[in-house]
mmCIF file of C-alpha atoms in Angstrom:
data_model
loop_
_atom_site.group_PDB
_atom_site.id
_atom_site.type_symbol
_atom_site.label_atom_id
_atom_site.label_comp_id
_atom_site.label_asym_id
_atom_site.label_seq_id
_atom_site.Cartn_x
_atom_site.Cartn_y
_atom_site.Cartn_z
ATOM 1 C CA MET A 1 -0.052 -0.070 -0.503
ATOM 2 C CA LYS A 2 1.748 3.104 -1.259
ATOM 3 C CA VAL A 3 1.609 5.730 -3.313
ATOM 4 C CA HIS A 4 4.176 6.831 -6.553
ATOM 5 C CA SER A 5 6.956 10.051 -6.241
ATOM 6 C CA TRP A 6 4.877 11.371 -8.626
ATOM 7 C CA PHE A 7 3.399 12.848 -5.438
ATOM 8 C CA ARG A 8 6.031 12.924 -3.057
ATOM 9 C CA LYS A 9 6.697 16.352 -2.692
ATOM 10 C CA ARG A 10 9.038 17.116 0.939
ATOM 11 C CA GLY A 11 6.941 19.835 2.355
ATOM 12 C CA ARG A 12 6.241 22.042 5.767
ATOM 13 C CA ARG A 13 3.475 18.993 7.426
ATOM 14 C CA VAL A 14 1.136 20.843 9.004
ATOM 15 C CA LEU A 15 -0.210 19.508 12.261
ATOM 16 C CA THR A 16 -3.891 20.837 12.500
ATOM 17 C CA THR A 17 -6.592 18.745 12.479
ATOM 18 C CA ILE A 18 -9.017 20.519 10.500
ATOM 19 C CA LEU A 19 -13.036 19.401 11.985
ATOM 20 C CA LEU A 20 -15.557 18.265 9.309
ATOM 21 C CA PRO A 21 -18.993 17.131 9.042
ATOM 22 C CA MET A 22 -19.137 13.348 10.282
ATOM 23 C CA MET A 23 -20.161 11.554 6.474
ATOM 24 C CA LEU A 24 -21.594 8.473 5.521
ATOM 25 C CA ALA A 25 -22.185 7.307 1.844
ATOM 26 C CA SER A 26 -25.921 6.970 0.837
ATOM 27 C CA CYS A 27 -27.717 4.759 -1.370
ATOM 28 C CA SER A 28 -26.028 5.640 -4.285
ATOM 29 C CA GLY A 29 -22.273 5.384 -2.905
ATOM 30 C CA ASN A 30 -22.169 9.160 -3.319
ATOM 31 C CA THR A 31 -21.392 10.805 0.269
ATOM 32 C CA ASN A 32 -21.685 14.896 0.200
ATOM 33 C CA SER A 33 -21.837 17.156 3.072
ATOM 34 C CA THR A 34 -25.474 18.921 4.443
ATOM 35 C CA GLY A 35 -24.415 21.526 6.693
ATOM 36 C CA PRO A 36 -22.199 21.745 9.899
ATOM 37 C CA ALA A 37 -21.447 19.329 12.500
ATOM 38 C CA PRO A 38 -20.485 19.487 15.661
ATOM 39 C CA PRO A 39 -16.736 19.058 15.769
ATOM 40 C CA LEU A 40 -15.651 15.341 15.794
ATOM 41 C CA PRO A 41 -14.360 13.596 18.602
ATOM 42 C CA THR A 42 -11.150 12.063 20.062
ATOM 43 C CA GLY A 43 -9.609 9.422 21.345
ATOM 44 C CA GLN A 44 -12.979 6.437 20.934
ATOM 45 C CA PRO A 45 -12.652 2.703 20.407
ATOM 46 C CA GLY A 46 -10.155 2.236 16.745
ATOM 47 C CA ALA A 47 -8.383 5.580 16.950
ATOM 48 C CA LEU A 48 -5.016 5.543 16.034
ATOM 49 C CA TYR A 49 -2.809 6.397 18.557
ATOM 50 C CA LEU A 50 1.236 5.799 18.505
ATOM 51 C CA TRP A 51 2.466 2.380 19.360
ATOM 52 C CA LYS A 52 6.328 3.932 20.588
ATOM 53 C CA THR A 53 6.468 7.717 22.485
ATOM 54 C CA THR A 54 10.218 7.340 21.827
ATOM 55 C CA ASN A 55 13.002 7.755 18.966
ATOM 56 C CA ALA A 56 10.061 9.901 16.931
ATOM 57 C CA GLY A 57 8.155 6.723 17.746
ATOM 58 C CA CYS A 58 10.295 4.774 15.170
ATOM 59 C CA TYR A 59 9.756 0.866 14.859
ATOM 60 C CA VAL A 60 12.140 0.198 12.487
ATOM 61 C CA PRO A 61 14.155 1.815 10.477
ATOM 62 C CA ASP A 62 14.760 1.291 6.342
ATOM 63 C CA GLY A 63 17.700 -1.793 6.183
ATOM 64 C CA THR A 64 19.910 -3.086 8.589
ATOM 65 C CA GLY A 65 19.773 0.480 10.622
ATOM 66 C CA SER A 66 19.159 1.578 14.504
ATOM 67 C CA CYS A 67 15.372 3.480 15.427
ATOM 68 C CA PRO A 68 15.956 6.836 14.896
ATOM 69 C CA PRO A 69 17.568 6.051 11.366
ATOM 70 C CA SER A 70 20.768 6.842 10.509
ATOM 71 C CA GLY A 71 23.255 6.600 7.596
ATOM 72 C CA THR A 72 22.585 5.160 4.710
ATOM 73 C CA THR A 73 18.782 4.225 5.334
ATOM 74 C CA TYR A 74 16.450 6.494 1.974
ATOM 75 C CA SER A 75 13.062 6.569 2.517
ATOM 76 C CA VAL A 76 10.236 3.985 2.707
ATOM 77 C CA THR A 77 8.288 3.884 -0.133
ATOM 78 C CA ALA A 78 6.177 0.756 0.257
ATOM 79 C CA LEU A 79 5.192 -1.663 3.153
ATOM 80 C CA ALA A 80 3.315 -5.111 3.295
ATOM 81 C CA THR A 81 2.399 -6.972 6.351
ATOM 82 C CA GLN A 82 1.792 -11.250 6.782
ATOM 83 C CA VAL A 83 0.149 -13.276 8.627
ATOM 84 C CA VAL A 84 1.367 -16.799 8.959
ATOM 85 C CA SER A 85 -0.596 -17.722 12.197
ATOM 86 C CA SER A 86 -2.093 -16.212 15.664
ATOM 87 C CA SER A 87 2.562 -16.501 17.134
ATOM 88 C CA SER A 88 4.345 -15.285 13.434
ATOM 89 C CA GLN A 89 3.896 -11.342 11.181
ATOM 90 C CA TYR A 90 5.935 -10.085 9.259
ATOM 91 C CA LEU A 91 6.077 -6.430 8.003
ATOM 92 C CA TYR A 92 7.567 -6.522 4.528
ATOM 93 C CA VAL A 93 10.159 -2.634 4.050
ATOM 94 C CA GLY A 94 10.613 -1.479 0.310
ATOM 95 C CA ASP A 95 12.415 1.871 0.393
ATOM 96 C CA SER A 96 14.035 4.461 -3.091
ATOM 97 C CA GLN A 97 16.548 2.873 -3.946
ATOM 98 C CA GLY A 98 15.449 -1.166 -5.768
ATOM 99 C CA ASN A 99 15.616 -2.913 -1.570
ATOM 100 C CA VAL A 100 13.277 -4.678 0.180
ATOM 101 C CA TYR A 101 13.584 -6.282 4.209
ATOM 102 C CA ALA A 102 11.619 -8.779 5.709
ATOM 103 C CA TRP A 103 10.762 -7.759 9.777
ATOM 104 C CA THR A 104 9.911 -10.263 11.762
ATOM 105 C CA ALA A 105 6.854 -8.936 13.631
ATOM 106 C CA SER A 106 7.195 -8.586 17.266
ATOM 107 C CA SER A 107 6.523 -7.280 20.938
ATOM 108 C CA SER A 108 9.098 -4.584 20.944
ATOM 109 C CA ALA A 109 11.708 -2.878 18.913
ATOM 110 C CA PRO A 110 12.063 -5.866 15.870
ATOM 111 C CA SER A 111 15.105 -7.804 15.624
ATOM 112 C CA THR A 112 15.662 -9.974 12.830
ATOM 113 C CA VAL A 113 15.493 -8.366 9.973
ATOM 114 C CA ALA A 114 16.148 -10.056 6.056
ATOM 115 C CA PRO A 115 16.921 -8.694 3.208
ATOM 116 C CA CYS A 116 15.284 -9.338 0.701
ATOM 117 C CA SER A 117 16.125 -10.745 -3.843
ATOM 118 C CA PHE A 118 15.348 -9.000 -6.410
ATOM 119 C CA GLY A 119 16.575 -7.956 -9.578
ATOM 120 C CA PHE A 120 15.532 -4.243 -9.705
ATOM 121 C CA SER A 121 18.479 -1.714 -10.335
ATOM 122 C CA SER A 122 20.143 0.110 -7.613
ATOM 123 C CA GLY A 123 18.171 4.076 -6.950
ATOM 124 C CA THR A 124 15.323 2.897 -8.045
ATOM 125 C CA PHE A 125 11.317 2.789 -6.347
ATOM 126 C CA VAL A 126 9.773 -0.118 -4.942
ATOM 127 C CA ASN A 127 6.278 0.836 -5.418
ATOM 128 C CA GLY A 128 4.643 -1.559 -4.654
ATOM 129 C CA LEU A 129 4.310 -5.174 -1.859
ATOM 130 C CA ALA A 130 2.009 -7.607 -1.229
ATOM 131 C CA SER A 131 2.362 -10.559 -0.038
ATOM 132 C CA TYR A 132 0.560 -14.616 0.339
ATOM 133 C CA PHE A 133 1.968 -17.944 2.089
ATOM 134 C CA SER A 134 0.494 -21.090 1.039
ATOM 135 C CA SER A 135 2.208 -24.523 1.783
ATOM 136 C CA SER A 136 4.896 -23.003 3.860
ATOM 137 C CA THR A 137 5.604 -21.369 0.916
ATOM 138 C CA TYR A 138 6.331 -17.204 1.794
ATOM 139 C CA TYR A 139 5.865 -15.176 -1.510
ATOM 140 C CA VAL A 140 6.668 -12.012 -1.916
ATOM 141 C CA TYR A 141 5.724 -9.490 -4.435
ATOM 142 C CA ALA A 142 7.239 -6.589 -5.365
ATOM 143 C CA VAL A 143 6.785 -3.927 -8.617
ATOM 144 C CA ASP A 144 9.891 -1.172 -10.234
ATOM 145 C CA GLY A 145 8.776 1.359 -12.854
ATOM 146 C CA SER A 146 9.000 -1.315 -15.223
ATOM 147 C CA ASN A 147 8.472 -5.036 -13.320
ATOM 148 C CA LEU A 148 6.349 -7.206 -10.659
ATOM 149 C CA GLU A 149 8.438 -9.969 -9.342
ATOM 150 C CA VAL A 150 8.343 -12.155 -7.666
ATOM 151 C CA ASN A 151 9.993 -13.480 -4.161
ATOM 152 C CA SER A 152 9.096 -16.324 -2.557
ATOM 153 C CA GLY A 153 11.397 -19.651 -0.900
ATOM 154 C CA SER A 154 10.019 -22.541 2.374
ATOM 155 C CA SER A 155 12.947 -22.459 5.268
ATOM 156 C CA SER A 156 11.736 -18.065 6.094
ATOM 157 C CA PRO A 157 10.652 -14.609 4.440
ATOM 158 C CA CYS A 158 13.245 -14.345 2.134
ATOM 159 C CA SER A 159 15.599 -16.066 3.442
ATOM 160 C CA SER A 160 19.302 -17.163 1.562
ATOM 161 C CA SER A 161 17.504 -20.129 0.033
ATOM 162 C CA SER A 162 14.999 -18.065 -1.524
ATOM 163 C CA SER A 163 14.807 -16.953 -4.913
ATOM 164 C CA TYR A 164 13.520 -14.144 -7.580
ATOM 165 C CA SER A 165 11.374 -14.649 -10.135
ATOM 166 C CA THR A 166 10.125 -12.647 -12.987
ATOM 167 C CA ILE A 167 5.963 -11.568 -13.830
ATOM 168 C CA SER A 168 6.803 -8.724 -16.128
ATOM 169 C CA SER A 169 8.817 -6.667 -17.171
ATOM 170 C CA SER A 170 6.583 -4.657 -19.397
ATOM 171 C CA LEU A 171 4.178 -2.673 -17.034
ATOM 172 C CA PRO A 172 3.936 0.663 -17.770
ATOM 173 C CA THR A 173 6.089 3.804 -16.638
ATOM 174 C CA SER A 174 4.889 6.378 -18.476
ATOM 175 C CA THR A 175 2.072 6.516 -15.542
ATOM 176 C CA PRO A 176 3.318 4.148 -12.614
ATOM 177 C CA THR A 177 1.909 1.640 -10.525
ATOM 178 C CA VAL A 178 1.430 2.772 -7.305
ATOM 179 C CA GLY A 179 0.087 0.255 -5.354
ATOM 180 C CA LEU A 180 -0.314 -3.621 -4.964
ATOM 181 C CA ALA A 181 -2.811 -4.910 -2.761
ATOM 182 C CA ILE A 182 -4.335 -8.648 -2.357
ATOM 183 C CA ALA A 183 -7.539 -10.133 -2.407
ATOM 184 C CA ASN A 184 -9.603 -13.431 -3.877
ATOM 185 C CA GLY A 185 -6.665 -14.747 -4.151
ATOM 186 C CA PHE A 186 -4.828 -12.698 -6.616
ATOM 187 C CA VAL A 187 -2.384 -9.201 -6.605
ATOM 188 C CA PHE A 188 -3.759 -6.438 -8.096
ATOM 189 C CA GLY A 189 -1.467 -3.648 -9.555
ATOM 190 C CA VAL A 190 -3.839 -0.758 -10.349
ATOM 191 C CA THR A 191 -0.904 2.649 -12.004
ATOM 192 C CA SER A 192 -1.938 5.842 -11.278
ATOM 193 C CA THR A 193 -4.120 5.900 -14.069
ATOM 194 C CA GLY A 194 -6.207 3.748 -13.189
ATOM 195 C CA GLN A 195 -5.271 0.620 -15.374
ATOM 196 C CA TYR A 196 -5.137 -2.546 -13.269
ATOM 197 C CA TYR A 197 -3.338 -5.840 -13.202
ATOM 198 C CA SER A 198 -3.716 -8.835 -11.239
ATOM 199 C CA VAL A 199 -1.071 -12.511 -10.489
ATOM 200 C CA ALA A 200 -2.535 -15.215 -9.053
ATOM 201 C CA ALA A 201 -1.044 -15.016 -5.308
ATOM 202 C CA GLY A 202 0.906 -18.143 -5.889
ATOM 203 C CA ASN A 203 1.722 -17.480 -9.081
ATOM 204 C CA THR A 204 5.772 -16.624 -10.529
ATOM 205 C CA THR A 205 5.773 -16.911 -14.294
ATOM 206 C CA SER A 206 2.438 -14.323 -15.727
ATOM 207 C CA LEU A 207 -0.060 -12.233 -14.915
ATOM 208 C CA THR A 208 -3.701 -14.080 -15.165
ATOM 209 C CA GLN A 209 -4.635 -10.106 -15.059
ATOM 210 C CA THR A 210 -2.486 -7.695 -18.165
ATOM 211 C CA PRO A 211 -3.154 -3.830 -18.050
ATOM 212 C CA THR A 212 -6.800 -2.612 -18.648
ATOM 213 C CA PRO A 213 -8.200 0.443 -17.294
ATOM 214 C CA LEU A 214 -10.644 -0.022 -14.525
ATOM 215 C CA LEU A 215 -14.136 0.444 -14.978
ATOM 216 C CA ASN A 216 -15.661 3.453 -14.638
ATOM 217 C CA LEU A 217 -13.861 6.122 -13.080
ATOM 218 C CA PRO A 218 -13.516 9.331 -14.104
ATOM 219 C CA SER A 219 -11.355 9.879 -16.638
ATOM 220 C CA THR A 220 -9.634 12.688 -14.603
ATOM 221 C CA ALA A 221 -8.921 10.241 -11.657
ATOM 222 C CA THR A 222 -5.024 10.411 -10.601
ATOM 223 C CA ILE A 223 -4.475 7.095 -8.149
ATOM 224 C CA GLY A 224 -2.748 7.064 -4.597
ATOM 225 C CA GLY A 225 -2.626 4.649 -2.933
ATOM 226 C CA ILE A 226 -4.492 0.807 -3.164
ATOM 227 C CA THR A 227 -5.477 -1.531 0.361
ATOM 228 C CA ALA A 228 -8.302 -4.240 -0.560
ATOM 229 C CA ASP A 229 -10.310 -6.202 2.811
ATOM 230 C CA GLN A 230 -11.300 -9.534 4.267
ATOM 231 C CA ASN A 231 -14.503 -9.680 2.386
ATOM 232 C CA GLY A 232 -12.671 -9.134 -1.427
ATOM 233 C CA ILE A 233 -13.070 -5.122 -1.469
ATOM 234 C CA VAL A 234 -10.587 -2.972 -3.166
ATOM 235 C CA PHE A 235 -10.021 -0.104 -2.054
ATOM 236 C CA MET A 236 -8.083 2.934 -4.724
ATOM 237 C CA THR A 237 -7.611 6.644 -3.062
ATOM 238 C CA ASP A 238 -7.500 9.433 -6.333
ATOM 239 C CA TYR A 239 -5.367 12.484 -5.324
ATOM 240 C CA ALA A 240 -7.277 14.745 -8.093
ATOM 241 C CA ASN A 241 -10.657 14.377 -7.188
ATOM 242 C CA SER A 242 -10.072 13.801 -3.576
ATOM 243 C CA ALA A 243 -12.392 10.117 -3.304
ATOM 244 C CA ILE A 244 -12.310 6.822 -2.491
ATOM 245 C CA TYR A 245 -13.400 3.947 -4.249
ATOM 246 C CA ALA A 246 -14.746 0.618 -4.185
ATOM 247 C CA TYR A 247 -14.384 -2.842 -6.225
ATOM 248 C CA TYR A 248 -14.403 -6.435 -6.002
ATOM 249 C CA ALA A 249 -12.153 -8.340 -6.717
ATOM 250 C CA ASN A 250 -13.866 -11.351 -9.141
ATOM 251 C CA SER A 251 -12.459 -15.241 -9.266
ATOM 252 C CA ASN A 252 -11.517 -14.543 -12.498
ATOM 253 C CA GLY A 253 -9.195 -12.151 -11.677
ATOM 254 C CA THR A 254 -11.322 -8.344 -12.707
ATOM 255 C CA LEU A 255 -12.459 -5.865 -10.505
ATOM 256 C CA THR A 256 -15.880 -5.092 -10.590
ATOM 257 C CA ARG A 257 -16.957 -1.918 -8.840
ATOM 258 C CA ILE A 258 -19.820 -1.501 -6.404
ATOM 259 C CA ASN A 259 -21.567 1.229 -4.541
ATOM 260 C CA GLY A 260 -19.230 2.548 -2.460
ATOM 261 C CA THR A 261 -17.803 5.789 -2.960
ATOM 262 C CA PHE A 262 -16.290 8.155 -0.457
ATOM 263 C CA SER A 263 -16.312 11.823 -0.966
ATOM 264 C CA GLY A 264 -17.064 16.250 -0.022
ATOM 265 C CA ASN A 265 -15.485 15.722 2.699
ATOM 266 C CA VAL A 266 -12.907 17.827 3.007
ATOM 267 C CA ASP A 267 -10.982 15.595 5.664
ATOM 268 C CA VAL A 268 -10.228 13.573 2.326
ATOM 269 C CA THR A 269 -8.602 16.016 0.040
ATOM 270 C CA ASN A 270 -5.938 14.547 -2.145
ATOM 271 C CA PRO A 271 -6.028 11.265 -0.316
ATOM 272 C CA ARG A 272 -2.939 9.520 -1.236
ATOM 273 C CA ALA A 273 -1.391 5.994 1.390
ATOM 274 C CA ILE A 274 -5.136 3.417 2.488
ATOM 275 C CA THR A 275 -4.937 0.564 4.578
ATOM 276 C CA THR A 276 -7.082 -1.309 6.576
ATOM 277 C CA VAL A 277 -8.362 -3.066 10.117
ATOM 278 C CA TYR A 278 -11.049 -5.495 11.115
ATOM 279 C CA ALA A 279 -10.636 -5.416 14.798
ATOM 280 C CA PRO A 280 -12.227 -7.239 17.463
ATOM 281 C CA ASN A 281 -14.561 -4.318 18.708
ATOM 282 C CA PRO A 282 -17.180 -1.988 18.105
ATOM 283 C CA THR A 283 -16.189 3.092 17.947
ATOM 284 C CA SER A 284 -18.921 5.479 19.194
ATOM 285 C CA SER A 285 -20.892 5.830 15.854
ATOM 286 C CA GLY A 286 -20.790 4.211 12.106
ATOM 287 C CA CYS A 287 -20.289 0.226 14.764
ATOM 288 C CA THR A 288 -21.503 -0.287 17.799
ATOM 289 C CA THR A 289 -22.319 -3.647 17.955
ATOM 290 C CA GLY A 290 -19.445 -6.207 17.273
ATOM 291 C CA ALA A 291 -16.544 -6.743 15.895
ATOM 292 C CA CYS A 292 -15.789 -2.710 13.164
ATOM 293 C CA GLU A 293 -13.539 -2.639 10.168
ATOM 294 C CA PHE A 294 -11.531 -0.054 10.183
ATOM 295 C CA LEU A 295 -10.193 2.601 6.774
ATOM 296 C CA TYR A 296 -7.295 4.060 7.173
ATOM 297 C CA VAL A 297 -6.369 7.984 4.870
ATOM 298 C CA THR A 298 -3.204 9.693 4.464
ATOM 299 C CA ASN A 299 -4.521 13.561 3.431
ATOM 300 C CA TYR A 300 -2.840 16.934 1.804
ATOM 301 C CA SER A 301 -1.750 17.661 4.921
ATOM 302 C CA TYR A 302 0.114 14.809 6.716
ATOM 303 C CA ALA A 303 -2.784 13.612 8.622
ATOM 304 C CA VAL A 304 -4.470 10.430 8.899
ATOM 305 C CA VAL A 305 -8.366 10.917 8.554
ATOM 306 C CA GLN A 306 -10.011 7.563 10.445
ATOM 307 C CA LEU A 307 -12.694 5.510 9.299
ATOM 308 C CA VAL A 308 -14.970 3.205 9.969
ATOM 309 C CA LEU A 309 -17.066 1.267 7.377
ATOM 310 C CA SER A 310 -20.102 -0.544 7.311
ATOM 311 C CA ILE A 311 -20.346 -2.904 4.462
ATOM 312 C CA SER A 312 -23.987 -4.444 3.100
ATOM 313 C CA GLY A 313 -25.203 -7.087 0.490
ATOM 314 C CA THR A 314 -23.423 -10.644 -0.521
ATOM 315 C CA ALA A 315 -20.575 -10.973 -2.746
ATOM 316 C CA PRO A 316 -20.015 -9.765 -5.372
ATOM 317 C CA ASN A 317 -23.303 -6.342 -5.212
ATOM 318 C CA PHE A 318 -21.635 -4.974 -1.368
ATOM 319 C CA SER A 319 -22.560 -1.840 -0.519
ATOM 320 C CA VAL A 320 -19.414 0.112 1.722
ATOM 321 C CA GLY A 321 -21.086 3.390 3.354
ATOM 322 C CA TYR A 322 -18.517 4.748 5.547
ATOM 323 C CA THR A 323 -18.189 7.015 8.835
ATOM 324 C CA GLU A 324 -15.714 9.029 10.251
ATOM 325 C CA PHE A 325 -16.288 8.716 13.900
ATOM 326 C CA ASN A 326 -12.566 10.517 15.068
ATOM 327 C CA ALA A 327 -10.333 13.557 14.478
ATOM 328 C CA PRO A 328 -7.604 12.608 11.485
ATOM 329 C CA TYR A 329 -4.818 11.720 13.665
ATOM 330 C CA THR A 330 -2.096 14.483 13.114
ATOM 331 C CA SER A 331 1.871 13.845 15.280
ATOM 332 C CA CYS A 332 5.349 15.618 14.200
ATOM 333 C CA GLU A 333 6.942 11.930 13.832
ATOM 334 C CA ILE A 334 5.208 11.573 10.687
ATOM 335 C CA ILE A 335 7.263 12.534 6.907
ATOM 336 C CA ASP A 336 5.707 12.044 4.068
ATOM 337 C CA PRO A 337 3.477 9.516 3.874
ATOM 338 C CA VAL A 338 3.662 7.470 0.913
ATOM 339 C CA ALA A 339 3.320 4.059 2.335
ATOM 340 C CA MET A 340 0.945 2.134 4.740
ATOM 341 C CA THR A 341 -0.563 -0.702 6.022
ATOM 342 C CA SER A 342 -1.509 -3.229 8.028
ATOM 343 C CA PHE A 343 -2.506 -6.366 9.180
ATOM 344 C CA PRO A 344 -6.817 -6.001 7.107
ATOM 345 C CA ASN A 345 -7.717 -8.997 9.894
ATOM 346 C CA VAL A 346 -6.717 -9.149 14.072
ATOM 347 C CA VAL A 347 -9.951 -11.323 14.234
ATOM 348 C CA ASN A 348 -8.835 -14.532 12.827
ATOM 349 C CA PRO A 349 -6.510 -15.219 13.416
ATOM 350 C CA SER A 350 -6.244 -13.400 16.271
ATOM 351 C CA ILE A 351 -3.516 -11.306 16.397
ATOM 352 C CA SER A 352 -2.751 -9.436 19.774
ATOM 353 C CA SER A 353 -2.555 -6.350 20.102
ATOM 354 C CA ASN A 354 1.114 -6.363 22.294
ATOM 355 C CA ILE A 355 2.136 -5.581 18.505
ATOM 356 C CA PRO A 356 1.585 -2.894 16.606
ATOM 357 C CA TRP A 357 -1.906 -3.576 13.793
ATOM 358 C CA VAL A 358 -0.601 -0.387 11.796
ATOM 359 C CA PHE A 359 2.442 1.008 9.830
ATOM 360 C CA ILE A 360 3.466 4.037 8.620
ATOM 361 C CA GLY A 361 6.506 4.449 5.705
ATOM 362 C CA GLN A 362 8.288 7.486 6.304
ATOM 363 C CA ASN A 363 8.645 9.183 2.601
ATOM 364 C CA GLY A 364 11.230 12.280 4.400
ATOM 365 C CA THR A 365 13.841 12.828 7.464
ATOM 366 C CA GLU A 366 13.521 15.738 9.243
ATOM 367 C CA THR A 367 16.012 17.427 11.338
ATOM 368 C CA SER A 368 14.511 21.376 12.979
ATOM 369 C CA SER A 369 11.898 19.954 15.406
ATOM 370 C CA SER A 370 12.257 17.236 18.209
ATOM 371 C CA CYS A 371 9.938 14.878 17.990
ATOM 372 C CA PHE A 372 9.251 12.353 21.030
ATOM 373 C CA GLY A 373 13.004 12.295 22.761
ATOM 374 C CA ALA A 374 14.787 12.955 18.120
ATOM 375 C CA SER A 375 15.674 14.867 17.217
ATOM 376 C CA ASN A 376 17.344 13.553 13.325
ATOM 377 C CA TYR A 377 14.624 11.413 12.684
ATOM 378 C CA GLY A 378 12.823 10.047 8.977
ATOM 379 C CA ASP A 379 13.399 7.410 6.544
ATOM 380 C CA SER A 380 11.388 4.149 8.894
ATOM 381 C CA VAL A 381 8.362 2.790 9.311
ATOM 382 C CA THR A 382 6.330 3.718 13.081
ATOM 383 C CA ALA A 383 4.027 1.477 14.508
ATOM 384 C CA TYR A 384 -0.130 2.157 16.092
ATOM 385 C CA ASP A 385 -2.290 0.377 17.506
ATOM 386 C CA LEU A 386 -5.991 0.487 18.041
ATOM 387 C CA THR A 387 -7.187 2.461 20.718
ATOM 388 C CA GLY A 388 -9.871 0.344 22.972
ATOM 389 C CA GLU A 389 -9.624 -2.475 20.359
#
């Protein structure tokens, strides 16, 4: 889950929360503001909080450095997670120099890391990552400009015995891939202009769906990020039109647009990175009983907009509604975030909240101010848990 370097413009971070009306999707799938509403609350169940309030929130650096990073670390450009069991989870980190690393997630700062072998040229951005585990084999899919590759092995993620293969070397380069996501047994990639492609998870040789335009997408759309949930719903952000779209992942590796467009909320202005978590406990509005699905989206001001979803219907005819249940998350550790990921389902298998559930990649460094005990920070992954979960 990430966005392309076209959007990577360092700027002054805006740490002001914008308080806007709570929005809920209508039956048509569109959302529009109808008037003023009370300020959004804070501290609601499901809201993000920084997992580690030292070293500017650094959970892992890029590569094998230290927290906070120093030396030869690079901007984090892509992230992915992998769940093998309730006690075994991994975090994959891609950077602006074509490197990919596999970290073993843990309840303390992770120390076990392995470099993943790919054929990318040094100096190229890793534009997307996705992972899959089946029959004791670990698969890590990665894309740079025109190349989609997969690293696979059976002993551990990115072990010395693993190897990589090229699935495609002819992806669009003028409108590069902005991210990868896995849904219903397929890895999907999407470009900034809304072309998508797919490969069956576990396949190491060829695409299932070659690049083709997404249906029912505005001609002015500029896709910023992609994620997928446990229902097979693929969410995409539209940076140009300040919108979120929902698609269903079909069993043949294609995508079908479903009711579930979120727009008209100024908090969701120029959305980029996006990720989702299905968590065990309800929140204060939008999902007040049982487990809930939360959606987190970065916006133009480096804030994370926090939404809870209401999903009705049955596959493939789902409809999605959105409620902004908590004020956007803003904090000093967030630097031009172009990558975000999560464990999308922490209910089954159950993943302890001692391990963070949401991760944000920092695309740059900061040296002009102090942040949670560090005055030189960035180019790392910060980690978050959910309030009340």
